Amino acid sequence: MRERKYRVISFLLTAALMVTLLAGCGKSSSSSENTSSETETKEETQEAITLQWGYTPPAEGEDSKLHMQIGDLVSEYTDGAVTYEYYAGGALGNEKVSLEGVVSGTINQASISPNVVATVAPEFNVLCLPFLFDDVNHFYRVISSDEYYEKMNEVANSVGLQYLGEEFFAPRTIGTLKPVYTPDDADGQILRVMDGTIYTDMMKLWGFGSSVIAYGETYTAVQQGVVDGLENSNDGNLSMKFYEVIDYSTNTYHVYHGQATFMNLDQWNALTADTQEAIKKAWKEVSAESIKKFPALYEEQAQQMRDNGVEVIDLTDEQRQTWKDASEPLYEQYRGVIGEDFYDWFMELVESQR
């Protein structure tokens, strides 16, 4: 009887021990799940990061103001996890150096002219084809479309870049020492142009000579007669004080030129999905607001050029047509450079947004 009693007690103790062990196992499993969940949450939380943003326009220019607006919004939308350091005036190097830096990852992101990006991704030449857009609003409708964003990123990603967008674009002008109304007035004058082949080829078609000169050296080059003027914008002429060394500015408005901003692709992929969305949102919002003021800004800047002693030439419809006609061969020349399929896609997009 006593032996049976001990067996019962032993059985009960064993059962209790098993329950305790099972409970412990259940707790361990739950703890493991919680740890896993916490790890997943942690992976999706953006660690604090400061990104370099390089660009060549001066700190006082419109570009810089809009860059900082975007940076402030990104910081706000990421609860301060992402902040920017701004390097204006080519502090991180000229556009070629900046492009190489972003591709290699030594620079987080930079704003670079499409003609320079075209040295590694020829498709970006489409943004420099003269007289392609009806006006700045037509240009904006094209580059703000989702189709454009996705297609340009296919190209950018293939060379290690993530295209973010453009938030400032200025119409290009011809600044000279002699009045120029049509290409017949070019008379072989030598103009400073940007890197890349398309602007050089453009000037040749119009009857100008050209010289690639660093932006910061252009003032002295015009002043000393190295060149007779420059292909630029009224915005750039004002911020760089080129109005002091040119006498005429022809508002051809042949290209709505902006510096597209690119991030190193590995850097982009290292950001959380929420951070990527915050950056996209900031770009869209600032771009949508900035386009509203551009037409009035262009008029204001042209007047400021006049106020600084420059004779500003506004073209008649007939004069403008002569520039368009002279530009036609460039389209066929660059269709093959850009790539026929991409060129045709872009032309269809432009037409769809008229």
CSV table of C-alpha atoms in Angstrom, one decimal:
chain,number,residue,atom,x,y,z
A,1,MET,CA,0.0,0.0,0.0
A,2,ARG,CA,2.8,2.4,0.9
A,3,GLU,CA,4.6,1.5,-2.3
A,4,ARG,CA,1.5,2.3,-4.4
A,5,LYS,CA,1.3,5.6,-2.6
A,6,TYR,CA,4.9,6.5,-3.5
A,7,ARG,CA,4.2,5.5,-7.1
A,8,VAL,CA,1.3,7.9,-7.2
A,9,ILE,CA,3.3,10.7,-5.7
A,10,SER,CA,6.2,10.0,-8.1
A,11,PHE,CA,3.8,10.1,-11.0
A,12,LEU,CA,2.3,13.4,-9.9
A,13,LEU,CA,5.7,15.0,-9.4
A,14,THR,CA,6.8,13.8,-12.9
A,15,ALA,CA,3.6,15.2,-14.5
A,16,ALA,CA,4.1,18.5,-12.7
A,17,LEU,CA,7.7,18.7,-14.0
A,18,MET,CA,6.5,18.0,-17.6
A,19,VAL,CA,3.9,20.8,-17.4
A,20,THR,CA,6.6,23.2,-16.1
A,21,LEU,CA,9.0,22.2,-18.9
A,22,LEU,CA,6.3,22.5,-21.6
A,23,ALA,CA,5.3,25.9,-20.2
A,24,GLY,CA,8.9,26.9,-20.3
A,25,CYS,CA,9.2,25.8,-23.9
A,26,GLY,CA,6.1,27.7,-24.8
A,27,LYS,CA,7.5,30.8,-23.1
A,28,SER,CA,10.8,30.4,-24.9
A,29,SER,CA,9.0,30.1,-28.3
A,30,SER,CA,7.0,33.2,-27.6
A,31,SER,CA,10.1,35.1,-26.6
A,32,SER,CA,11.8,34.0,-29.8
A,33,GLU,CA,8.8,35.3,-31.8
A,34,ASN,CA,8.9,38.6,-30.0
A,35,THR,CA,12.6,38.9,-30.6
A,36,SER,CA,12.1,38.1,-34.3
A,37,SER,CA,9.4,40.7,-34.5
A,38,GLU,CA,11.5,43.3,-32.7
A,39,THR,CA,14.4,42.5,-35.1
A,40,GLU,CA,12.1,43.0,-38.2
A,41,THR,CA,10.8,46.3,-36.7
A,42,LYS,CA,14.4,47.4,-36.1
A,43,GLU,CA,15.4,46.7,-39.6
A,44,GLU,CA,12.6,48.9,-40.9
A,45,THR,CA,13.6,51.8,-38.7
A,46,GLN,CA,15.8,54.3,-40.5
A,47,GLU,CA,19.0,54.9,-38.7
A,48,ALA,CA,20.1,58.5,-38.4
A,49,ILE,CA,22.0,59.5,-41.5
A,50,THR,CA,23.5,62.7,-42.9
A,51,LEU,CA,23.7,62.8,-46.7
A,52,GLN,CA,26.0,65.0,-48.8
A,53,TRP,CA,24.3,67.0,-51.6
A,54,GLY,CA,26.6,68.6,-54.1
A,55,TYR,CA,25.8,71.0,-56.9
A,56,THR,CA,27.5,73.7,-59.0
A,57,PRO,CA,25.1,76.7,-58.8
A,58,PRO,CA,25.9,79.2,-56.0
A,59,ALA,CA,24.4,79.0,-52.6
A,60,GLU,CA,22.3,82.2,-53.3
A,61,GLY,CA,20.6,80.7,-56.4
A,62,GLU,CA,17.1,79.4,-56.9
A,63,ASP,CA,18.5,75.8,-57.1
A,64,SER,CA,20.0,76.0,-53.7
A,65,LYS,CA,16.8,77.4,-52.1
A,66,LEU,CA,14.7,74.6,-53.5
A,67,HIS,CA,17.3,71.9,-52.6
A,68,MET,CA,17.0,73.1,-49.0
A,69,GLN,CA,13.2,73.0,-49.1
A,70,ILE,CA,13.3,69.4,-50.1
A,71,GLY,CA,15.9,68.6,-47.5
A,72,ASP,CA,13.8,70.2,-44.8
A,73,LEU,CA,10.7,68.2,-45.8
A,74,VAL,CA,12.7,64.9,-46.0
A,75,SER,CA,13.9,65.6,-42.4
A,76,GLU,CA,10.4,66.3,-41.3
A,77,TYR,CA,8.9,63.2,-42.9
A,78,THR,CA,11.6,60.9,-41.5
A,79,ASP,CA,11.3,62.5,-38.0
A,80,GLY,CA,14.8,63.8,-38.3
A,81,ALA,CA,16.4,60.5,-39.2
A,82,VAL,CA,17.7,62.0,-42.5
A,83,THR,CA,19.5,65.3,-42.7
A,84,TYR,CA,21.5,66.9,-45.5
A,85,GLU,CA,24.8,68.7,-45.8
A,86,TYR,CA,24.7,71.1,-48.8
A,87,TYR,CA,27.8,71.7,-50.9
A,88,ALA,CA,27.0,74.6,-53.4
A,89,GLY,CA,29.3,76.2,-55.9
A,90,GLY,CA,31.0,73.0,-56.9
A,91,ALA,CA,32.5,72.5,-53.5
A,92,LEU,CA,32.6,68.7,-54.1
A,93,GLY,CA,33.9,69.2,-57.7
A,94,ASN,CA,32.5,70.2,-61.1
A,95,GLU,CA,29.7,68.2,-62.6
A,96,LYS,CA,31.9,65.5,-64.2
A,97,VAL,CA,33.6,65.0,-60.9
A,98,SER,CA,30.3,64.9,-59.0
A,99,LEU,CA,28.9,62.4,-61.5
A,100,GLU,CA,31.9,60.1,-61.0
A,101,GLY,CA,31.6,60.5,-57.2
A,102,VAL,CA,27.9,59.6,-57.1
A,103,VAL,CA,28.4,56.6,-59.3
A,104,SER,CA,31.4,55.3,-57.2
A,105,GLY,CA,29.6,56.2,-53.9
A,106,THR,CA,32.2,58.7,-52.6
A,107,ILE,CA,29.4,61.3,-52.9
A,108,ASN,CA,25.9,60.5,-51.6
A,109,GLN,CA,24.0,62.6,-54.2
A,110,ALA,CA,24.5,65.5,-56.6
A,111,SER,CA,22.6,67.7,-59.0
A,112,ILE,CA,24.0,67.2,-62.5
A,113,SER,CA,23.1,68.7,-65.9
A,114,PRO,CA,21.5,66.1,-68.3
A,115,ASN,CA,24.2,66.7,-70.9
A,116,VAL,CA,26.9,65.6,-68.4
A,117,VAL,CA,24.8,62.6,-67.3
A,118,ALA,CA,24.6,61.8,-71.0
A,119,THR,CA,28.3,61.0,-71.0
A,120,VAL,CA,27.5,57.8,-69.2
A,121,ALA,CA,23.8,57.4,-70.0
A,122,PRO,CA,23.2,58.9,-73.6
A,123,GLU,CA,19.4,58.8,-73.1
A,124,PHE,CA,19.6,61.9,-71.0
A,125,ASN,CA,20.4,63.9,-74.2
A,126,VAL,CA,16.7,64.0,-74.9
A,127,LEU,CA,16.4,66.8,-72.3
A,128,CYS,CA,18.7,69.0,-74.3
A,129,LEU,CA,17.0,68.8,-77.7
A,130,PRO,CA,16.2,72.4,-78.5
A,131,PHE,CA,12.7,73.7,-79.0
A,132,LEU,CA,11.1,70.4,-78.1
A,133,PHE,CA,8.7,71.8,-75.5
A,134,ASP,CA,6.0,74.4,-76.0
A,135,ASP,CA,6.6,76.1,-72.7
A,136,VAL,CA,7.8,75.4,-69.2
A,137,ASN,CA,4.4,73.9,-68.2
A,138,HIS,CA,4.6,71.4,-71.0
A,139,PHE,CA,8.1,70.5,-69.9
A,140,TYR,CA,6.9,70.0,-66.3
A,141,ARG,CA,4.0,67.8,-67.3
A,142,VAL,CA,6.5,65.4,-69.0
A,143,ILE,CA,9.1,65.2,-66.3
A,144,SER,CA,6.6,65.0,-63.4
A,145,SER,CA,4.8,62.0,-64.9
A,146,ASP,CA,5.2,58.6,-63.3
A,147,GLU,CA,6.0,57.1,-66.7
A,148,TYR,CA,9.0,59.4,-67.0
A,149,TYR,CA,10.2,58.8,-63.5
A,150,GLU,CA,10.2,55.0,-64.0
A,151,LYS,CA,11.8,55.0,-67.4
A,152,MET,CA,14.5,57.4,-66.4
A,153,ASN,CA,15.3,55.3,-63.4
A,154,GLU,CA,15.7,52.2,-65.6
A,155,VAL,CA,18.4,54.1,-67.4
A,156,ALA,CA,19.9,55.6,-64.2
A,157,ASN,CA,19.9,52.3,-62.3
A,158,SER,CA,21.9,50.7,-65.1
A,159,VAL,CA,24.9,53.0,-64.4
A,160,GLY,CA,24.6,52.9,-60.6
A,161,LEU,CA,22.4,55.9,-60.0
A,162,GLN,CA,18.9,56.6,-58.6
A,163,TYR,CA,17.1,59.5,-60.3
A,164,LEU,CA,15.3,61.6,-57.7
A,165,GLY,CA,13.9,64.5,-59.8
A,166,GLU,CA,14.2,68.1,-60.8
A,167,GLU,CA,12.7,71.1,-58.9
A,168,PHE,CA,14.3,74.0,-60.8
A,169,PHE,CA,14.7,74.5,-64.5
A,170,ALA,CA,15.6,77.7,-66.3
A,171,PRO,CA,15.1,78.5,-70.0
A,172,ARG,CA,18.4,78.8,-71.8
A,173,THR,CA,19.5,82.1,-73.5
A,174,ILE,CA,22.3,83.3,-75.6
A,175,GLY,CA,24.5,86.0,-74.0
A,176,THR,CA,26.7,88.0,-76.4
A,177,LEU,CA,28.5,91.3,-77.2
A,178,LYS,CA,26.6,91.7,-80.5
A,179,PRO,CA,22.9,91.5,-81.0
A,180,VAL,CA,21.6,88.1,-82.1
A,181,TYR,CA,18.1,87.8,-83.5
A,182,THR,CA,18.4,84.7,-85.7
A,183,PRO,CA,21.2,82.2,-86.4
A,184,ASP,CA,22.3,84.4,-89.3
A,185,ASP,CA,23.5,86.8,-86.7
A,186,ALA,CA,25.8,84.3,-85.1
A,187,ASP,CA,28.7,85.1,-87.4
A,188,GLY,CA,31.1,82.6,-85.9
A,189,GLN,CA,31.1,84.2,-82.4
A,190,ILE,CA,32.5,81.8,-79.8
A,191,LEU,CA,30.3,80.9,-76.9
A,192,ARG,CA,31.1,79.1,-73.7
A,193,VAL,CA,29.1,75.9,-73.5
A,194,MET,CA,28.8,73.1,-70.9
A,195,ASP,CA,30.4,69.6,-71.0
A,196,GLY,CA,28.9,67.0,-73.3
A,197,THR,CA,28.7,67.0,-77.1
A,198,ILE,CA,25.1,68.1,-77.7
A,199,TYR,CA,25.5,71.8,-76.8
A,200,THR,CA,28.7,72.0,-79.0
A,201,ASP,CA,26.8,70.4,-81.9
A,202,MET,CA,23.9,72.8,-81.3
A,203,MET,CA,26.0,75.9,-81.5
A,204,LYS,CA,27.7,74.6,-84.7
A,205,LEU,CA,24.3,74.2,-86.4
A,206,TRP,CA,23.4,77.8,-85.4
A,207,GLY,CA,26.6,79.3,-86.7
A,208,PHE,CA,28.5,79.8,-83.5
A,209,GLY,CA,31.9,78.5,-82.4
A,210,SER,CA,32.1,77.0,-78.9
A,211,SER,CA,34.4,76.3,-76.1
A,212,VAL,CA,33.9,74.2,-73.0
A,213,ILE,CA,35.0,76.3,-70.0
A,214,ALA,CA,34.4,75.7,-66.3
A,215,TYR,CA,31.5,77.7,-65.0
A,216,GLY,CA,33.5,79.5,-62.4
A,217,GLU,CA,36.0,80.6,-65.1
A,218,THR,CA,33.5,81.9,-67.6
A,219,TYR,CA,33.3,85.5,-66.3
A,220,THR,CA,37.0,86.0,-66.8
A,221,ALA,CA,36.9,84.2,-70.1
A,222,VAL,CA,34.3,86.6,-71.5
A,223,GLN,CA,36.0,89.6,-69.9
A,224,GLN,CA,39.3,88.8,-71.4
A,225,GLY,CA,37.9,88.0,-74.8
A,226,VAL,CA,38.7,84.2,-74.7
A,227,VAL,CA,35.1,83.8,-75.8
A,228,ASP,CA,32.5,86.2,-77.1
A,229,GLY,CA,29.7,85.2,-74.8
A,230,LEU,CA,27.9,82.2,-73.4
A,231,GLU,CA,25.0,79.8,-73.7
A,232,ASN,CA,23.4,80.1,-70.3
A,233,SER,CA,20.2,81.3,-68.6
A,234,ASN,CA,19.1,84.6,-67.1
A,235,ASP,CA,19.1,83.0,-63.7
A,236,GLY,CA,22.7,82.0,-64.1
A,237,ASN,CA,23.7,85.3,-65.6
A,238,LEU,CA,22.3,87.1,-62.6
A,239,SER,CA,23.7,84.8,-59.9
A,240,MET,CA,27.2,84.8,-61.5
A,241,LYS,CA,27.0,88.5,-62.5
A,242,PHE,CA,27.6,87.7,-66.2
A,243,TYR,CA,25.6,90.8,-66.9
A,244,GLU,CA,28.7,92.8,-66.2
A,245,VAL,CA,30.5,91.3,-69.2
A,246,ILE,CA,27.8,90.7,-71.8
A,247,ASP,CA,25.8,93.4,-73.6
A,248,TYR,CA,22.9,91.3,-75.1
A,249,SER,CA,20.8,88.4,-73.9
A,250,THR,CA,18.6,86.7,-76.5
A,251,ASN,CA,15.7,84.9,-74.9
A,252,THR,CA,15.7,81.9,-77.3
A,253,TYR,CA,14.4,79.7,-74.4
A,254,HIS,CA,15.6,76.8,-76.5
A,255,VAL,CA,16.0,74.3,-73.6
A,256,TYR,CA,14.3,74.2,-70.2
A,257,HIS,CA,17.5,73.2,-68.5
A,258,GLY,CA,17.5,71.7,-65.0
A,259,GLN,CA,20.1,69.8,-63.0
A,260,ALA,CA,18.6,66.4,-62.2
A,261,THR,CA,19.5,65.1,-58.8
A,262,PHE,CA,20.9,61.6,-58.5
A,263,MET,CA,21.7,59.4,-55.4
A,264,ASN,CA,24.2,56.6,-55.4
A,265,LEU,CA,22.1,53.5,-56.1
A,266,ASP,CA,23.6,51.4,-53.2
A,267,GLN,CA,22.9,54.3,-50.9
A,268,TRP,CA,19.3,54.4,-52.1
A,269,ASN,CA,18.8,50.7,-51.7
A,270,ALA,CA,20.2,50.9,-48.1
A,271,LEU,CA,17.4,53.3,-47.1
A,272,THR,CA,14.2,51.9,-45.7
A,273,ALA,CA,11.1,51.8,-47.9
A,274,ASP,CA,9.5,54.5,-45.7
A,275,THR,CA,12.5,56.8,-46.2
A,276,GLN,CA,12.5,56.3,-49.9
A,277,GLU,CA,8.8,57.2,-50.0
A,278,ALA,CA,9.5,60.3,-47.8
A,279,ILE,CA,12.1,61.4,-50.3
A,280,LYS,CA,9.8,60.9,-53.3
A,281,LYS,CA,7.0,62.8,-51.5
A,282,ALA,CA,9.2,65.7,-50.7
A,283,TRP,CA,10.4,66.0,-54.3
A,284,LYS,CA,6.9,65.9,-55.7
A,285,GLU,CA,5.6,68.5,-53.3
A,286,VAL,CA,8.4,71.0,-53.9
A,287,SER,CA,8.3,70.6,-57.7
A,288,ALA,CA,4.6,71.0,-57.8
A,289,GLU,CA,4.8,74.3,-55.8
A,290,SER,CA,7.8,75.7,-57.7
A,291,ILE,CA,6.4,75.3,-61.2
A,292,LYS,CA,3.6,77.7,-60.2
A,293,LYS,CA,6.0,80.6,-59.9
A,294,PHE,CA,8.4,79.9,-62.8
A,295,PRO,CA,6.7,81.9,-65.6
A,296,ALA,CA,6.6,85.1,-63.5
A,297,LEU,CA,10.1,84.4,-62.2
A,298,TYR,CA,11.5,84.2,-65.8
A,299,GLU,CA,9.9,87.6,-66.6
A,300,GLU,CA,11.3,89.1,-63.4
A,301,GLN,CA,14.8,87.8,-64.2
A,302,ALA,CA,14.7,89.2,-67.7
A,303,GLN,CA,13.8,92.5,-66.2
A,304,GLN,CA,16.6,92.3,-63.8
A,305,MET,CA,19.0,91.8,-66.7
A,306,ARG,CA,17.6,95.0,-68.3
A,307,ASP,CA,18.0,96.8,-65.0
A,308,ASN,CA,21.6,95.8,-65.0
A,309,GLY,CA,22.2,97.3,-68.4
A,310,VAL,CA,21.8,94.3,-70.7
A,311,GLU,CA,19.6,94.6,-73.8
A,312,VAL,CA,17.3,91.7,-73.6
A,313,ILE,CA,16.0,90.4,-77.0
A,314,ASP,CA,12.6,88.7,-77.1
A,315,LEU,CA,12.0,86.9,-80.3
A,316,THR,CA,9.1,87.2,-82.7
A,317,ASP,CA,7.4,84.1,-83.8
A,318,GLU,CA,9.1,84.3,-87.2
A,319,GLN,CA,12.5,84.7,-85.6
A,320,ARG,CA,11.9,81.8,-83.2
A,321,GLN,CA,11.0,79.6,-86.2
A,322,THR,CA,14.4,80.2,-87.8
A,323,TRP,CA,16.1,78.8,-84.7
A,324,LYS,CA,13.7,75.8,-84.8
A,325,ASP,CA,14.4,75.2,-88.5
A,326,ALA,CA,18.2,75.4,-87.9
A,327,SER,CA,17.9,72.8,-85.1
A,328,GLU,CA,16.2,70.1,-87.1
A,329,PRO,CA,19.3,68.2,-88.1
A,330,LEU,CA,20.2,67.7,-84.4
A,331,TYR,CA,17.2,65.5,-83.9
A,332,GLU,CA,18.2,63.0,-86.5
A,333,GLN,CA,21.8,63.2,-85.4
A,334,TYR,CA,21.0,62.4,-81.8
A,335,ARG,CA,18.3,59.8,-82.4
A,336,GLY,CA,21.0,57.2,-82.9
A,337,VAL,CA,23.1,58.5,-80.0
A,338,ILE,CA,20.2,58.4,-77.6
A,339,GLY,CA,18.9,55.1,-78.9
A,340,GLU,CA,16.0,54.8,-81.4
A,341,ASP,CA,13.6,53.0,-79.1
A,342,PHE,CA,14.2,55.4,-76.2
A,343,TYR,CA,14.0,58.4,-78.5
A,344,ASP,CA,10.7,57.3,-80.0
A,345,TRP,CA,9.3,56.5,-76.6
A,346,PHE,CA,10.2,60.0,-75.3
A,347,MET,CA,8.8,61.8,-78.4
A,348,GLU,CA,5.5,60.0,-77.9
A,349,LEU,CA,5.5,61.0,-74.2
A,350,VAL,CA,6.2,64.6,-75.1
A,351,GLU,CA,3.4,64.6,-77.7
A,352,SER,CA,0.9,63.0,-75.2
A,353,GLN,CA,1.5,65.9,-72.8
A,354,ARG,CA,0.8,68.8,-75.2
